[in-house]
Amino acid sequence: APGAMAAYLTHQQKVLRLYKKSLRHLESWCIQRDKYRYFACLLRDRFDKNKDVKDMVKATALLKAGEEEFWASQHPQPYIFPDSPGGTSYERYECYKV
Amino acid sequence: MDQPLVLNTFMLLTLATLLTPIILPLLSNNLKNTTTTITNTVKTSFLISLIPMAIHIHSGTESLISLWEWKFIMNFKIPISLKMDFYSLTFFPIALFVSWSILQFASWYMASDPYITKFFTYLLFFLIAMLILIISNNLFLLFIGWEGVGIMSFLLISWWQGRAEANTAALQAVLYNRAGDVGLILCMAWLASTMNTWEIHQIQLPNQTPTLPLLGLILAAAAKSAQFGLHPWLPAAMEGPTPVSALLHSSTMVVAGIFLLIRTHPLFNNNPTALSLCLCLGAISTLFAAMCALTQNDIKKIIAFSTSSQLGLMMVTIGLNLPQLAFLHISTHAFFKAMLFLCSGSIIHSLNGEQDIRKMGGLQKMLPTTTSCLTIGNLALMGMPFLAGFYSKDQIIESLNTSYLNTWALTLTLLATSFTAIYTLRMTLTVQTGFPRIPPLAPVNENNPAILAPITRLALGSITAGFLITSYILPTKTPPTTMPLSIKITAIVVTALGMALAMELSKMTQILIMPKQTPMSNFSSALGYFNPLIHRFSTTSLLGGGQKIASHLVDLSWYKLMGPEGLASLQLMATKAATSLHTGLIKAYLGAFALSILIMIVSTY
């Protein structure tokens, strides 16, 4: 069906997922908004520098290095929205559903 | 006026008033409970319970009544006896006051819940069980109350039972409490066999009490009051709704363990080993919990660890052989801790369920009353002079400082006091001050008397309770009268240092330097790695050991090796050894056999 998820992720999807989750963890580290914006711009620049790499081997190596850096510097208690899985209100109203 | 009679009557009337919302709906279909009726019942109960307290303050009346006796066996009787002494007469109004405020708050907080009346009924059951625990003079009745609060805790933590974490947390609470019950039952068994009674006023030993039953009592208190080693259930219990956290897991249920130790303190008096164990366990608990609270980002978890830390402090007081001071800390702690939870509940509801302090900020202008009361509660918790927490906390630290006991416990407690200041100030600054980090369309509103009245009432209690209780009650043990100035101001100096450090750290968060993981911060974030280590290690070792016993020990060893296969292998061993001895020449064997028979027959002739 159109719009359904494929079995494999494209390189673009992987990079964008890395970007979003590193931004979310950055938000968990940098509580004040101005400080977050500063480091978010730096992070965006780091991603943008390697935007035009056409060599897939190199691109995959960069992605792998990025994932490793993310793992090393992730926040131990990342911010999770209350209704998201792992959040404080997740599944709270399951017992009231018919 | 026959004062004990008035005392008994009013205390029983208090309990009877609390039973009416349970009994009346059973009598008639028209008398259904509502949240208002239950709240008003508790309020009436509170007002009634003020009278016996006033009588006790005025004339020092105490009383001990025995309602019914379970004629168990010939020599051992179990009377249902109630003791109305200083502890029960003072704690009743406090518990009822806090419960009334929490019930009034819950009528707003849980307003969208379809089963709100059931919720209130559960809270009422809990309150009755707790009051039975407080007033009982017999350990049997206390055990009934003990189990009652445990069960209600289970039901209330798993209130939103569709949530997997809530169910896990409720099970965790029940299992940890069960571990403590083993200790309590051990002590009761020892008491029944040695002193033939479970009455608290009859358990006195002239010489030293053996340490084993006291270990049982300490185990029971450690489980119920979340001391180190049996503490993980308390932060997990924050899965329950905020009124549950405010009532059970801050003011009343968790102090039941400490209360048990206060009630049985004559046994502890002459056993220095048990007292040292209490002291060290309390010191470790208070420091560990304070350390974990430093890096928590969930507002309820911060307050939960704060509760755990204060319970450790109460255990330290028991270890100093000062039960009355521990009770004073229980009483003052109930006020400001319940208020902290109610303020956090107001903030959480205003932000539509947001509990993370990283998404709160600048709430001082939006929720003025709530944040003011939050500040008052935090100051009381830190031991700000002349607020409620000061009278108990400062006295505890003074007594610890001037006693000749463990200096290591003293160091840990002082460190925990400064940590208390740090995480409290961190919470205050992150939640209330700075620029708002909340989503723009948050329904921030505190214009409801159901919120404001309980919070301001408890704020009033947090400010005045310490002063009032210490003014009217004489201490049973002489507090230290003189001490050097440096000892006297230790608590305040340590707290001030903590506050200064917290202000510095909060300023550092605004500098444009990227924070990162460090071993200490990871240790604190992961709650000391205690949960995965103990939960996984103990269960895997038990299950693995069980599997090994079932398969290797029973099946392989006992059924096989000791039975048929063992015999078979022995036989095999013997035959293999004997095989080399013979050559297998049957004719030669038969010939030798026949020859020997012939020789024997010939030789007999």
JSON list of N, CA and C in Angstrom, two decimals, chain A residues 24 26-35 38-39 71-82 86-96, chain B residues 113-115 159-165 239 295-298 352-356 358-359 430 437 508-517 522 525:
[
{"chain": "A", "resi": 24, "resn": "ARG", "atom": "N", "xyz": [16.98, 15.36, 20.30]},
{"chain": "A", "resi": 24, "resn": "ARG", "atom": "CA", "xyz": [16.16, 15.14, 21.50]},
{"chain": "A", "resi": 24, "resn": "ARG", "atom": "C", "xyz": [17.04, 14.95, 22.72]},
{"chain": "A", "resi": 26, "resn": "LEU", "atom": "N", "xyz": [20.05, 16.08, 23.03]},
{"chain": "A", "resi": 26, "resn": "LEU", "atom": "CA", "xyz": [20.66, 17.39, 23.30]},
{"chain": "A", "resi": 26, "resn": "LEU", "atom": "C", "xyz": [19.71, 18.24, 24.12]},
{"chain": "A", "resi": 27, "resn": "GLU", "atom": "N", "xyz": [18.41, 18.12, 23.81]},
{"chain": "A", "resi": 27, "resn": "GLU", "atom": "CA", "xyz": [17.42, 18.87, 24.58]},
{"chain": "A", "resi": 27, "resn": "GLU", "atom": "C", "xyz": [17.38, 18.39, 26.02]},
{"chain": "A", "resi": 28, "resn": "SER", "atom": "N", "xyz": [17.66, 17.08, 26.23]},
{"chain": "A", "resi": 28, "resn": "SER", "atom": "CA", "xyz": [17.68, 16.59, 27.60]},
{"chain": "A", "resi": 28, "resn": "SER", "atom": "C", "xyz": [18.90, 17.11, 28.35]},
{"chain": "A", "resi": 29, "resn": "TRP", "atom": "N", "xyz": [20.01, 17.28, 27.64]},
{"chain": "A", "resi": 29, "resn": "TRP", "atom": "CA", "xyz": [21.21, 17.79, 28.29]},
{"chain": "A", "resi": 29, "resn": "TRP", "atom": "C", "xyz": [21.12, 19.29, 28.56]},
{"chain": "A", "resi": 30, "resn": "CYS", "atom": "N", "xyz": [20.75, 20.04, 27.51]},
{"chain": "A", "resi": 30, "resn": "CYS", "atom": "CA", "xyz": [20.77, 21.50, 27.61]},
{"chain": "A", "resi": 30, "resn": "CYS", "atom": "C", "xyz": [19.38, 21.98, 27.95]},
{"chain": "A", "resi": 31, "resn": "ILE", "atom": "N", "xyz": [19.17, 22.27, 29.22]},
{"chain": "A", "resi": 31, "resn": "ILE", "atom": "CA", "xyz": [17.82, 22.55, 29.67]},
{"chain": "A", "resi": 31, "resn": "ILE", "atom": "C", "xyz": [17.36, 23.94, 29.23]},
{"chain": "A", "resi": 32, "resn": "GLN", "atom": "N", "xyz": [18.27, 24.90, 29.33]},
{"chain": "A", "resi": 32, "resn": "GLN", "atom": "CA", "xyz": [17.86, 26.25, 28.91]},
{"chain": "A", "resi": 32, "resn": "GLN", "atom": "C", "xyz": [17.79, 26.32, 27.40]},
{"chain": "A", "resi": 33, "resn": "ARG", "atom": "N", "xyz": [16.80, 27.04, 26.90]},
{"chain": "A", "resi": 33, "resn": "ARG", "atom": "CA", "xyz": [16.49, 27.01, 25.47]},
{"chain": "A", "resi": 33, "resn": "ARG", "atom": "C", "xyz": [17.57, 27.65, 24.63]},
{"chain": "A", "resi": 34, "resn": "ASP", "atom": "N", "xyz": [18.17, 28.74, 25.13]},
{"chain": "A", "resi": 34, "resn": "ASP", "atom": "CA", "xyz": [19.18, 29.44, 24.32]},
{"chain": "A", "resi": 34, "resn": "ASP", "atom": "C", "xyz": [20.43, 28.57, 24.19]},
{"chain": "A", "resi": 35, "resn": "LYS", "atom": "N", "xyz": [20.77, 27.91, 25.29]},
{"chain": "A", "resi": 35, "resn": "LYS", "atom": "CA", "xyz": [21.94, 27.02, 25.22]},
{"chain": "A", "resi": 35, "resn": "LYS", "atom": "C", "xyz": [21.68, 25.86, 24.27]},
{"chain": "A", "resi": 38, "resn": "TYR", "atom": "N", "xyz": [22.00, 27.01, 20.70]},
{"chain": "A", "resi": 38, "resn": "TYR", "atom": "CA", "xyz": [23.42, 27.15, 20.31]},
{"chain": "A", "resi": 38, "resn": "TYR", "atom": "C", "xyz": [23.98, 25.80, 19.89]},
{"chain": "A", "resi": 39, "resn": "PHE", "atom": "N", "xyz": [23.83, 24.79, 20.75]},
{"chain": "A", "resi": 39, "resn": "PHE", "atom": "CA", "xyz": [24.42, 23.50, 20.43]},
{"chain": "A", "resi": 39, "resn": "PHE", "atom": "C", "xyz": [23.68, 22.80, 19.30]},
{"chain": "A", "resi": 71, "resn": "TRP", "atom": "N", "xyz": [25.84, 7.13, 20.99]},
{"chain": "A", "resi": 71, "resn": "TRP", "atom": "CA", "xyz": [25.73, 6.18, 22.10]},
{"chain": "A", "resi": 71, "resn": "TRP", "atom": "C", "xyz": [26.59, 6.61, 23.27]},
{"chain": "A", "resi": 72, "resn": "ALA", "atom": "N", "xyz": [27.78, 7.14, 22.98]},
{"chain": "A", "resi": 72, "resn": "ALA", "atom": "CA", "xyz": [28.67, 7.53, 24.07]},
{"chain": "A", "resi": 72, "resn": "ALA", "atom": "C", "xyz": [28.16, 8.75, 24.81]},
{"chain": "A", "resi": 73, "resn": "SER", "atom": "N", "xyz": [27.50, 9.65, 24.10]},
{"chain": "A", "resi": 73, "resn": "SER", "atom": "CA", "xyz": [27.14, 10.91, 24.75]},
{"chain": "A", "resi": 73, "resn": "SER", "atom": "C", "xyz": [25.64, 11.05, 24.97]},
{"chain": "A", "resi": 74, "resn": "GLN", "atom": "N", "xyz": [24.87, 9.96, 24.94]},
{"chain": "A", "resi": 74, "resn": "GLN", "atom": "CA", "xyz": [23.43, 10.08, 25.16]},
{"chain": "A", "resi": 74, "resn": "GLN", "atom": "C", "xyz": [23.16, 10.44, 26.61]},
{"chain": "A", "resi": 75, "resn": "HIS", "atom": "N", "xyz": [21.93, 10.91, 26.87]},
{"chain": "A", "resi": 75, "resn": "HIS", "atom": "CA", "xyz": [21.56, 11.28, 28.23]},
{"chain": "A", "resi": 75, "resn": "HIS", "atom": "C", "xyz": [21.02, 10.04, 28.94]},
{"chain": "A", "resi": 76, "resn": "PRO", "atom": "N", "xyz": [21.44, 9.81, 30.18]},
{"chain": "A", "resi": 76, "resn": "PRO", "atom": "CA", "xyz": [20.95, 8.61, 30.89]},
{"chain": "A", "resi": 76, "resn": "PRO", "atom": "C", "xyz": [19.46, 8.63, 31.17]},
{"chain": "A", "resi": 77, "resn": "GLN", "atom": "N", "xyz": [18.87, 9.83, 31.30]},
{"chain": "A", "resi": 77, "resn": "GLN", "atom": "CA", "xyz": [17.41, 9.90, 31.51]},
{"chain": "A", "resi": 77, "resn": "GLN", "atom": "C", "xyz": [16.84, 10.83, 30.45]},
{"chain": "A", "resi": 78, "resn": "PRO", "atom": "N", "xyz": [16.72, 10.34, 29.20]},
{"chain": "A", "resi": 78, "resn": "PRO", "atom": "CA", "xyz": [16.25, 11.27, 28.15]},
{"chain": "A", "resi": 78, "resn": "PRO", "atom": "C", "xyz": [14.82, 11.70, 28.41]},
{"chain": "A", "resi": 79, "resn": "TYR", "atom": "N", "xyz": [14.50, 12.89, 27.93]},
{"chain": "A", "resi": 79, "resn": "TYR", "atom": "CA", "xyz": [13.14, 13.38, 28.12]},
{"chain": "A", "resi": 79, "resn": "TYR", "atom": "C", "xyz": [12.20, 12.60, 27.24]},
{"chain": "A", "resi": 80, "resn": "ILE", "atom": "N", "xyz": [11.17, 12.04, 27.84]},
{"chain": "A", "resi": 80, "resn": "ILE", "atom": "CA", "xyz": [10.17, 11.28, 27.08]},
{"chain": "A", "resi": 80, "resn": "ILE", "atom": "C", "xyz": [8.84, 11.98, 27.29]},
{"chain": "A", "resi": 81, "resn": "PHE", "atom": "N", "xyz": [8.13, 12.23, 26.21]},
{"chain": "A", "resi": 81, "resn": "PHE", "atom": "CA", "xyz": [6.83, 12.89, 26.35]},
{"chain": "A", "resi": 81, "resn": "PHE", "atom": "C", "xyz": [5.90, 12.00, 27.18]},
{"chain": "A", "resi": 82, "resn": "PRO", "atom": "N", "xyz": [5.03, 12.59, 28.00]},
{"chain": "A", "resi": 82, "resn": "PRO", "atom": "CA", "xyz": [4.24, 11.78, 28.92]},
{"chain": "A", "resi": 82, "resn": "PRO", "atom": "C", "xyz": [3.44, 10.68, 28.25]},
{"chain": "A", "resi": 86, "resn": "GLY", "atom": "N", "xyz": [7.06, 4.63, 27.52]},
{"chain": "A", "resi": 86, "resn": "GLY", "atom": "CA", "xyz": [8.08, 4.93, 28.51]},
{"chain": "A", "resi": 86, "resn": "GLY", "atom": "C", "xyz": [7.80, 6.19, 29.29]},
{"chain": "A", "resi": 87, "resn": "GLY", "atom": "N", "xyz": [6.78, 6.93, 28.87]},
{"chain": "A", "resi": 87, "resn": "GLY", "atom": "CA", "xyz": [6.44, 8.16, 29.57]},
{"chain": "A", "resi": 87, "resn": "GLY", "atom": "C", "xyz": [5.56, 7.89, 30.77]},
{"chain": "A", "resi": 88, "resn": "THR", "atom": "N", "xyz": [5.29, 8.95, 31.54]},
{"chain": "A", "resi": 88, "resn": "THR", "atom": "CA", "xyz": [4.57, 8.76, 32.80]},
{"chain": "A", "resi": 88, "resn": "THR", "atom": "C", "xyz": [3.08, 8.53, 32.60]},
{"chain": "A", "resi": 89, "resn": "SER", "atom": "N", "xyz": [2.50, 8.99, 31.48]},
{"chain": "A", "resi": 89, "resn": "SER", "atom": "CA", "xyz": [1.06, 8.79, 31.30]},
{"chain": "A", "resi": 89, "resn": "SER", "atom": "C", "xyz": [0.76, 7.71, 30.28]},
{"chain": "A", "resi": 90, "resn": "TYR", "atom": "N", "xyz": [1.79, 7.02, 29.79]},
{"chain": "A", "resi": 90, "resn": "TYR", "atom": "CA", "xyz": [1.56, 6.03, 28.74]},
{"chain": "A", "resi": 90, "resn": "TYR", "atom": "C", "xyz": [0.70, 4.91, 29.27]},
{"chain": "A", "resi": 91, "resn": "GLU", "atom": "N", "xyz": [-0.26, 4.46, 28.51]},
{"chain": "A", "resi": 91, "resn": "GLU", "atom": "CA", "xyz": [-1.17, 3.37, 28.87]},
{"chain": "A", "resi": 91, "resn": "GLU", "atom": "C", "xyz": [-1.97, 3.65, 30.13]},
{"chain": "A", "resi": 92, "resn": "ARG", "atom": "N", "xyz": [-1.99, 4.91, 30.58]},
{"chain": "A", "resi": 92, "resn": "ARG", "atom": "CA", "xyz": [-2.65, 5.18, 31.85]},
{"chain": "A", "resi": 92, "resn": "ARG", "atom": "C", "xyz": [-4.14, 4.92, 31.76]},
{"chain": "A", "resi": 93, "resn": "TYR", "atom": "N", "xyz": [-4.73, 5.21, 30.60]},
{"chain": "A", "resi": 93, "resn": "TYR", "atom": "CA", "xyz": [-6.19, 5.09, 30.50]},
{"chain": "A", "resi": 93, "resn": "TYR", "atom": "C", "xyz": [-6.62, 3.82, 29.81]},
{"chain": "A", "resi": 94, "resn": "GLU", "atom": "N", "xyz": [-5.71, 2.85, 29.69]},
{"chain": "A", "resi": 94, "resn": "GLU", "atom": "CA", "xyz": [-6.07, 1.55, 29.10]},
{"chain": "A", "resi": 94, "resn": "GLU", "atom": "C", "xyz": [-7.17, 0.88, 29.90]},
{"chain": "A", "resi": 95, "resn": "CYS", "atom": "N", "xyz": [-7.11, 1.05, 31.25]},
{"chain": "A", "resi": 95, "resn": "CYS", "atom": "CA", "xyz": [-8.09, 0.33, 32.06]},
{"chain": "A", "resi": 95, "resn": "CYS", "atom": "C", "xyz": [-9.49, 0.91, 31.94]},
{"chain": "A", "resi": 96, "resn": "TYR", "atom": "N", "xyz": [-9.61, 2.08, 31.33]},
{"chain": "A", "resi": 96, "resn": "TYR", "atom": "CA", "xyz": [-10.94, 2.65, 31.16]},
{"chain": "A", "resi": 96, "resn": "TYR", "atom": "C", "xyz": [-11.51, 2.41, 29.79]},
{"chain": "B", "resi": 113, "resn": "ASP", "atom": "N", "xyz": [-11.71, 11.03, 36.83]},
{"chain": "B", "resi": 113, "resn": "ASP", "atom": "CA", "xyz": [-11.66, 9.57, 36.93]},
{"chain": "B", "resi": 113, "resn": "ASP", "atom": "C", "xyz": [-13.06, 9.02, 37.15]},
{"chain": "B", "resi": 114, "resn": "PRO", "atom": "N", "xyz": [-13.50, 8.05, 36.36]},
{"chain": "B", "resi": 114, "resn": "PRO", "atom": "CA", "xyz": [-14.86, 7.52, 36.54]},
{"chain": "B", "resi": 114, "resn": "PRO", "atom": "C", "xyz": [-15.06, 6.78, 37.86]},
{"chain": "B", "resi": 115, "resn": "TYR", "atom": "N", "xyz": [-13.98, 6.26, 38.44]},
{"chain": "B", "resi": 115, "resn": "TYR", "atom": "CA", "xyz": [-14.14, 5.49, 39.68]},
{"chain": "B", "resi": 115, "resn": "TYR", "atom": "C", "xyz": [-13.61, 6.24, 40.87]},
{"chain": "B", "resi": 159, "resn": "TRP", "atom": "N", "xyz": [-3.38, 1.77, 40.63]},
{"chain": "B", "resi": 159, "resn": "TRP", "atom": "CA", "xyz": [-4.71, 2.32, 40.34]},
{"chain": "B", "resi": 159, "resn": "TRP", "atom": "C", "xyz": [-4.98, 2.35, 38.85]},
{"chain": "B", "resi": 160, "resn": "TRP", "atom": "N", "xyz": [-3.96, 2.80, 38.08]},
{"chain": "B", "resi": 160, "resn": "TRP", "atom": "CA", "xyz": [-4.13, 2.78, 36.63]},
{"chain": "B", "resi": 160, "resn": "TRP", "atom": "C", "xyz": [-3.57, 1.46, 36.14]},
{"chain": "B", "resi": 161, "resn": "GLN", "atom": "N", "xyz": [-4.36, 0.40, 36.33]},
{"chain": "B", "resi": 161, "resn": "GLN", "atom": "CA", "xyz": [-3.77, -0.92, 36.17]},
{"chain": "B", "resi": 161, "resn": "GLN", "atom": "C", "xyz": [-3.53, -1.30, 34.72]},
{"chain": "B", "resi": 162, "resn": "GLY", "atom": "N", "xyz": [-3.95, -0.43, 33.76]},
{"chain": "B", "resi": 162, "resn": "GLY", "atom": "CA", "xyz": [-3.62, -0.73, 32.38]},
{"chain": "B", "resi": 162, "resn": "GLY", "atom": "C", "xyz": [-2.16, -0.48, 32.07]},
{"chain": "B", "resi": 163, "resn": "ARG", "atom": "N", "xyz": [-1.46, 0.14, 32.97]},
{"chain": "B", "resi": 163, "resn": "ARG", "atom": "CA", "xyz": [-0.09, 0.56, 32.75]},
{"chain": "B", "resi": 163, "resn": "ARG", "atom": "C", "xyz": [0.84, -0.49, 33.30]},
{"chain": "B", "resi": 164, "resn": "ALA", "atom": "N", "xyz": [1.72, -0.99, 32.47]},
{"chain": "B", "resi": 164, "resn": "ALA", "atom": "CA", "xyz": [2.58, -2.09, 32.90]},
{"chain": "B", "resi": 164, "resn": "ALA", "atom": "C", "xyz": [3.49, -1.70, 34.05]},
{"chain": "B", "resi": 165, "resn": "GLU", "atom": "N", "xyz": [4.02, -0.47, 33.98]},
{"chain": "B", "resi": 165, "resn": "GLU", "atom": "CA", "xyz": [4.95, -0.06, 35.05]},
{"chain": "B", "resi": 165, "resn": "GLU", "atom": "C", "xyz": [4.26, 0.06, 36.39]},
{"chain": "B", "resi": 239, "resn": "GLU", "atom": "N", "xyz": [4.40, 5.59, 40.66]},
{"chain": "B", "resi": 239, "resn": "GLU", "atom": "CA", "xyz": [3.48, 5.30, 39.56]},
{"chain": "B", "resi": 239, "resn": "GLU", "atom": "C", "xyz": [2.04, 5.57, 39.94]},
{"chain": "B", "resi": 295, "resn": "THR", "atom": "N", "xyz": [20.31, 13.76, 40.61]},
{"chain": "B", "resi": 295, "resn": "THR", "atom": "CA", "xyz": [20.24, 13.83, 39.16]},
{"chain": "B", "resi": 295, "resn": "THR", "atom": "C", "xyz": [18.88, 13.41, 38.61]},
{"chain": "B", "resi": 296, "resn": "GLN", "atom": "N", "xyz": [17.87, 13.28, 39.47]},
{"chain": "B", "resi": 296, "resn": "GLN", "atom": "CA", "xyz": [16.56, 12.90, 38.96]},
{"chain": "B", "resi": 296, "resn": "GLN", "atom": "C", "xyz": [15.91, 14.08, 38.27]},
{"chain": "B", "resi": 297, "resn": "ASN", "atom": "N", "xyz": [15.13, 13.78, 37.25]},
{"chain": "B", "resi": 297, "resn": "ASN", "atom": "CA", "xyz": [14.46, 14.86, 36.51]},
{"chain": "B", "resi": 297, "resn": "ASN", "atom": "C", "xyz": [12.96, 14.80, 36.63]},
{"chain": "B", "resi": 298, "resn": "ASP", "atom": "N", "xyz": [12.44, 13.77, 37.27]},
{"chain": "B", "resi": 298, "resn": "ASP", "atom": "CA", "xyz": [11.00, 13.66, 37.48]},
{"chain": "B", "resi": 298, "resn": "ASP", "atom": "C", "xyz": [10.71, 14.25, 38.85]},
{"chain": "B", "resi": 352, "resn": "ASN", "atom": "N", "xyz": [-0.72, 19.52, 32.19]},
{"chain": "B", "resi": 352, "resn": "ASN", "atom": "CA", "xyz": [-1.32, 18.43, 31.43]},
{"chain": "B", "resi": 352, "resn": "ASN", "atom": "C", "xyz": [-0.52, 17.14, 31.52]},
{"chain": "B", "resi": 353, "resn": "GLY", "atom": "N", "xyz": [-0.10, 16.80, 32.74]},
{"chain": "B", "resi": 353, "resn": "GLY", "atom": "CA", "xyz": [0.55, 15.51, 32.93]},
{"chain": "B", "resi": 353, "resn": "GLY", "atom": "C", "xyz": [2.06, 15.54, 32.82]},
{"chain": "B", "resi": 354, "resn": "GLU", "atom": "N", "xyz": [2.66, 16.72, 32.67]},
{"chain": "B", "resi": 354, "resn": "GLU", "atom": "CA", "xyz": [4.11, 16.81, 32.53]},
{"chain": "B", "resi": 354, "resn": "GLU", "atom": "C", "xyz": [4.77, 16.68, 33.89]},
{"chain": "B", "resi": 355, "resn": "GLN", "atom": "N", "xyz": [5.67, 15.70, 34.04]},
{"chain": "B", "resi": 355, "resn": "GLN", "atom": "CA", "xyz": [6.32, 15.55, 35.34]},
{"chain": "B", "resi": 355, "resn": "GLN", "atom": "C", "xyz": [7.80, 15.86, 35.30]},
{"chain": "B", "resi": 356, "resn": "ASP", "atom": "N", "xyz": [8.33, 16.17, 34.12]},
{"chain": "B", "resi": 356, "resn": "ASP", "atom": "CA", "xyz": [9.77, 16.35, 33.99]},
{"chain": "B", "resi": 356, "resn": "ASP", "atom": "C", "xyz": [10.10, 17.81, 34.25]},
{"chain": "B", "resi": 358, "resn": "ARG", "atom": "N", "xyz": [12.55, 19.42, 33.44]},
{"chain": "B", "resi": 358, "resn": "ARG", "atom": "CA", "xyz": [13.20, 20.12, 32.34]},
{"chain": "B", "resi": 358, "resn": "ARG", "atom": "C", "xyz": [12.19, 20.83, 31.46]},
{"chain": "B", "resi": 359, "resn": "LYS", "atom": "N", "xyz": [10.92, 20.48, 31.61]},
{"chain": "B", "resi": 359, "resn": "LYS", "atom": "CA", "xyz": [9.88, 21.13, 30.83]},
{"chain": "B", "resi": 359, "resn": "LYS", "atom": "C", "xyz": [9.01, 21.99, 31.72]},
{"chain": "B", "resi": 430, "resn": "THR", "atom": "N", "xyz": [14.76, 25.06, 39.08]},
{"chain": "B", "resi": 430, "resn": "THR", "atom": "CA", "xyz": [14.38, 24.58, 37.75]},
{"chain": "B", "resi": 430, "resn": "THR", "atom": "C", "xyz": [12.89, 24.72, 37.52]},
{"chain": "B", "resi": 437, "resn": "ARG", "atom": "N", "xyz": [9.65, 26.86, 30.10]},
{"chain": "B", "resi": 437, "resn": "ARG", "atom": "CA", "xyz": [9.96, 25.87, 29.06]},
{"chain": "B", "resi": 437, "resn": "ARG", "atom": "C", "xyz": [8.74, 24.99, 28.81]},
{"chain": "B", "resi": 508, "resn": "MET", "atom": "N", "xyz": [26.12, 27.53, 36.36]},
{"chain": "B", "resi": 508, "resn": "MET", "atom": "CA", "xyz": [26.96, 26.87, 35.37]},
{"chain": "B", "resi": 508, "resn": "MET", "atom": "C", "xyz": [26.15, 26.25, 34.25]},
{"chain": "B", "resi": 509, "resn": "THR", "atom": "N", "xyz": [24.87, 25.93, 34.51]},
{"chain": "B", "resi": 509, "resn": "THR", "atom": "CA", "xyz": [24.08, 25.33, 33.44]},
{"chain": "B", "resi": 509, "resn": "THR", "atom": "C", "xyz": [23.79, 26.33, 32.34]},
{"chain": "B", "resi": 510, "resn": "GLN", "atom": "N", "xyz": [23.97, 27.63, 32.63]},
{"chain": "B", "resi": 510, "resn": "GLN", "atom": "CA", "xyz": [23.68, 28.60, 31.59]},
{"chain": "B", "resi": 510, "resn": "GLN", "atom": "C", "xyz": [24.89, 28.95, 30.75]},
{"chain": "B", "resi": 511, "resn": "ILE", "atom": "N", "xyz": [26.07, 28.45, 31.19]},
{"chain": "B", "resi": 511, "resn": "ILE", "atom": "CA", "xyz": [27.27, 28.71, 30.39]},
{"chain": "B", "resi": 511, "resn": "ILE", "atom": "C", "xyz": [27.24, 27.77, 29.20]},
{"chain": "B", "resi": 512, "resn": "LEU", "atom": "N", "xyz": [27.80, 28.21, 28.08]},
{"chain": "B", "resi": 512, "resn": "LEU", "atom": "CA", "xyz": [27.69, 27.42, 26.86]},
{"chain": "B", "resi": 512, "resn": "LEU", "atom": "C", "xyz": [28.77, 26.35, 26.83]},
{"chain": "B", "resi": 513, "resn": "ILE", "atom": "N", "xyz": [28.72, 25.44, 27.78]},
{"chain": "B", "resi": 513, "resn": "ILE", "atom": "CA", "xyz": [29.62, 24.28, 27.77]},
{"chain": "B", "resi": 513, "resn": "ILE", "atom": "C", "xyz": [28.74, 23.05, 27.76]},
{"chain": "B", "resi": 514, "resn": "MET", "atom": "N", "xyz": [29.10, 22.08, 26.90]},
{"chain": "B", "resi": 514, "resn": "MET", "atom": "CA", "xyz": [28.26, 20.92, 26.73]},
{"chain": "B", "resi": 514, "resn": "MET", "atom": "C", "xyz": [28.41, 19.96, 27.91]},
{"chain": "B", "resi": 515, "resn": "PRO", "atom": "N", "xyz": [27.36, 19.65, 28.64]},
{"chain": "B", "resi": 515, "resn": "PRO", "atom": "CA", "xyz": [27.48, 18.67, 29.73]},
{"chain": "B", "resi": 515, "resn": "PRO", "atom": "C", "xyz": [27.62, 17.27, 29.16]},
{"chain": "B", "resi": 516, "resn": "LYS", "atom": "N", "xyz": [28.21, 16.39, 29.94]},
{"chain": "B", "resi": 516, "resn": "LYS", "atom": "CA", "xyz": [28.35, 15.02, 29.44]},
{"chain": "B", "resi": 516, "resn": "LYS", "atom": "C", "xyz": [28.28, 14.05, 30.60]},
{"chain": "B", "resi": 517, "resn": "GLN", "atom": "N", "xyz": [28.30, 12.76, 30.27]},
{"chain": "B", "resi": 517, "resn": "GLN", "atom": "CA", "xyz": [28.23, 11.72, 31.29]},
{"chain": "B", "resi": 517, "resn": "GLN", "atom": "C", "xyz": [29.56, 11.64, 32.03]},
{"chain": "B", "resi": 522, "resn": "ASN", "atom": "N", "xyz": [26.58, 9.24, 36.39]},
{"chain": "B", "resi": 522, "resn": "ASN", "atom": "CA", "xyz": [25.92, 8.01, 35.94]},
{"chain": "B", "resi": 522, "resn": "ASN", "atom": "C", "xyz": [25.50, 7.15, 37.12]},
{"chain": "B", "resi": 525, "resn": "SER", "atom": "N", "xyz": [22.40, 8.75, 38.42]},
{"chain": "B", "resi": 525, "resn": "SER", "atom": "CA", "xyz": [21.26, 8.60, 37.50]},
{"chain": "B", "resi": 525, "resn": "SER", "atom": "C", "xyz": [20.70, 7.21, 37.52]}
]
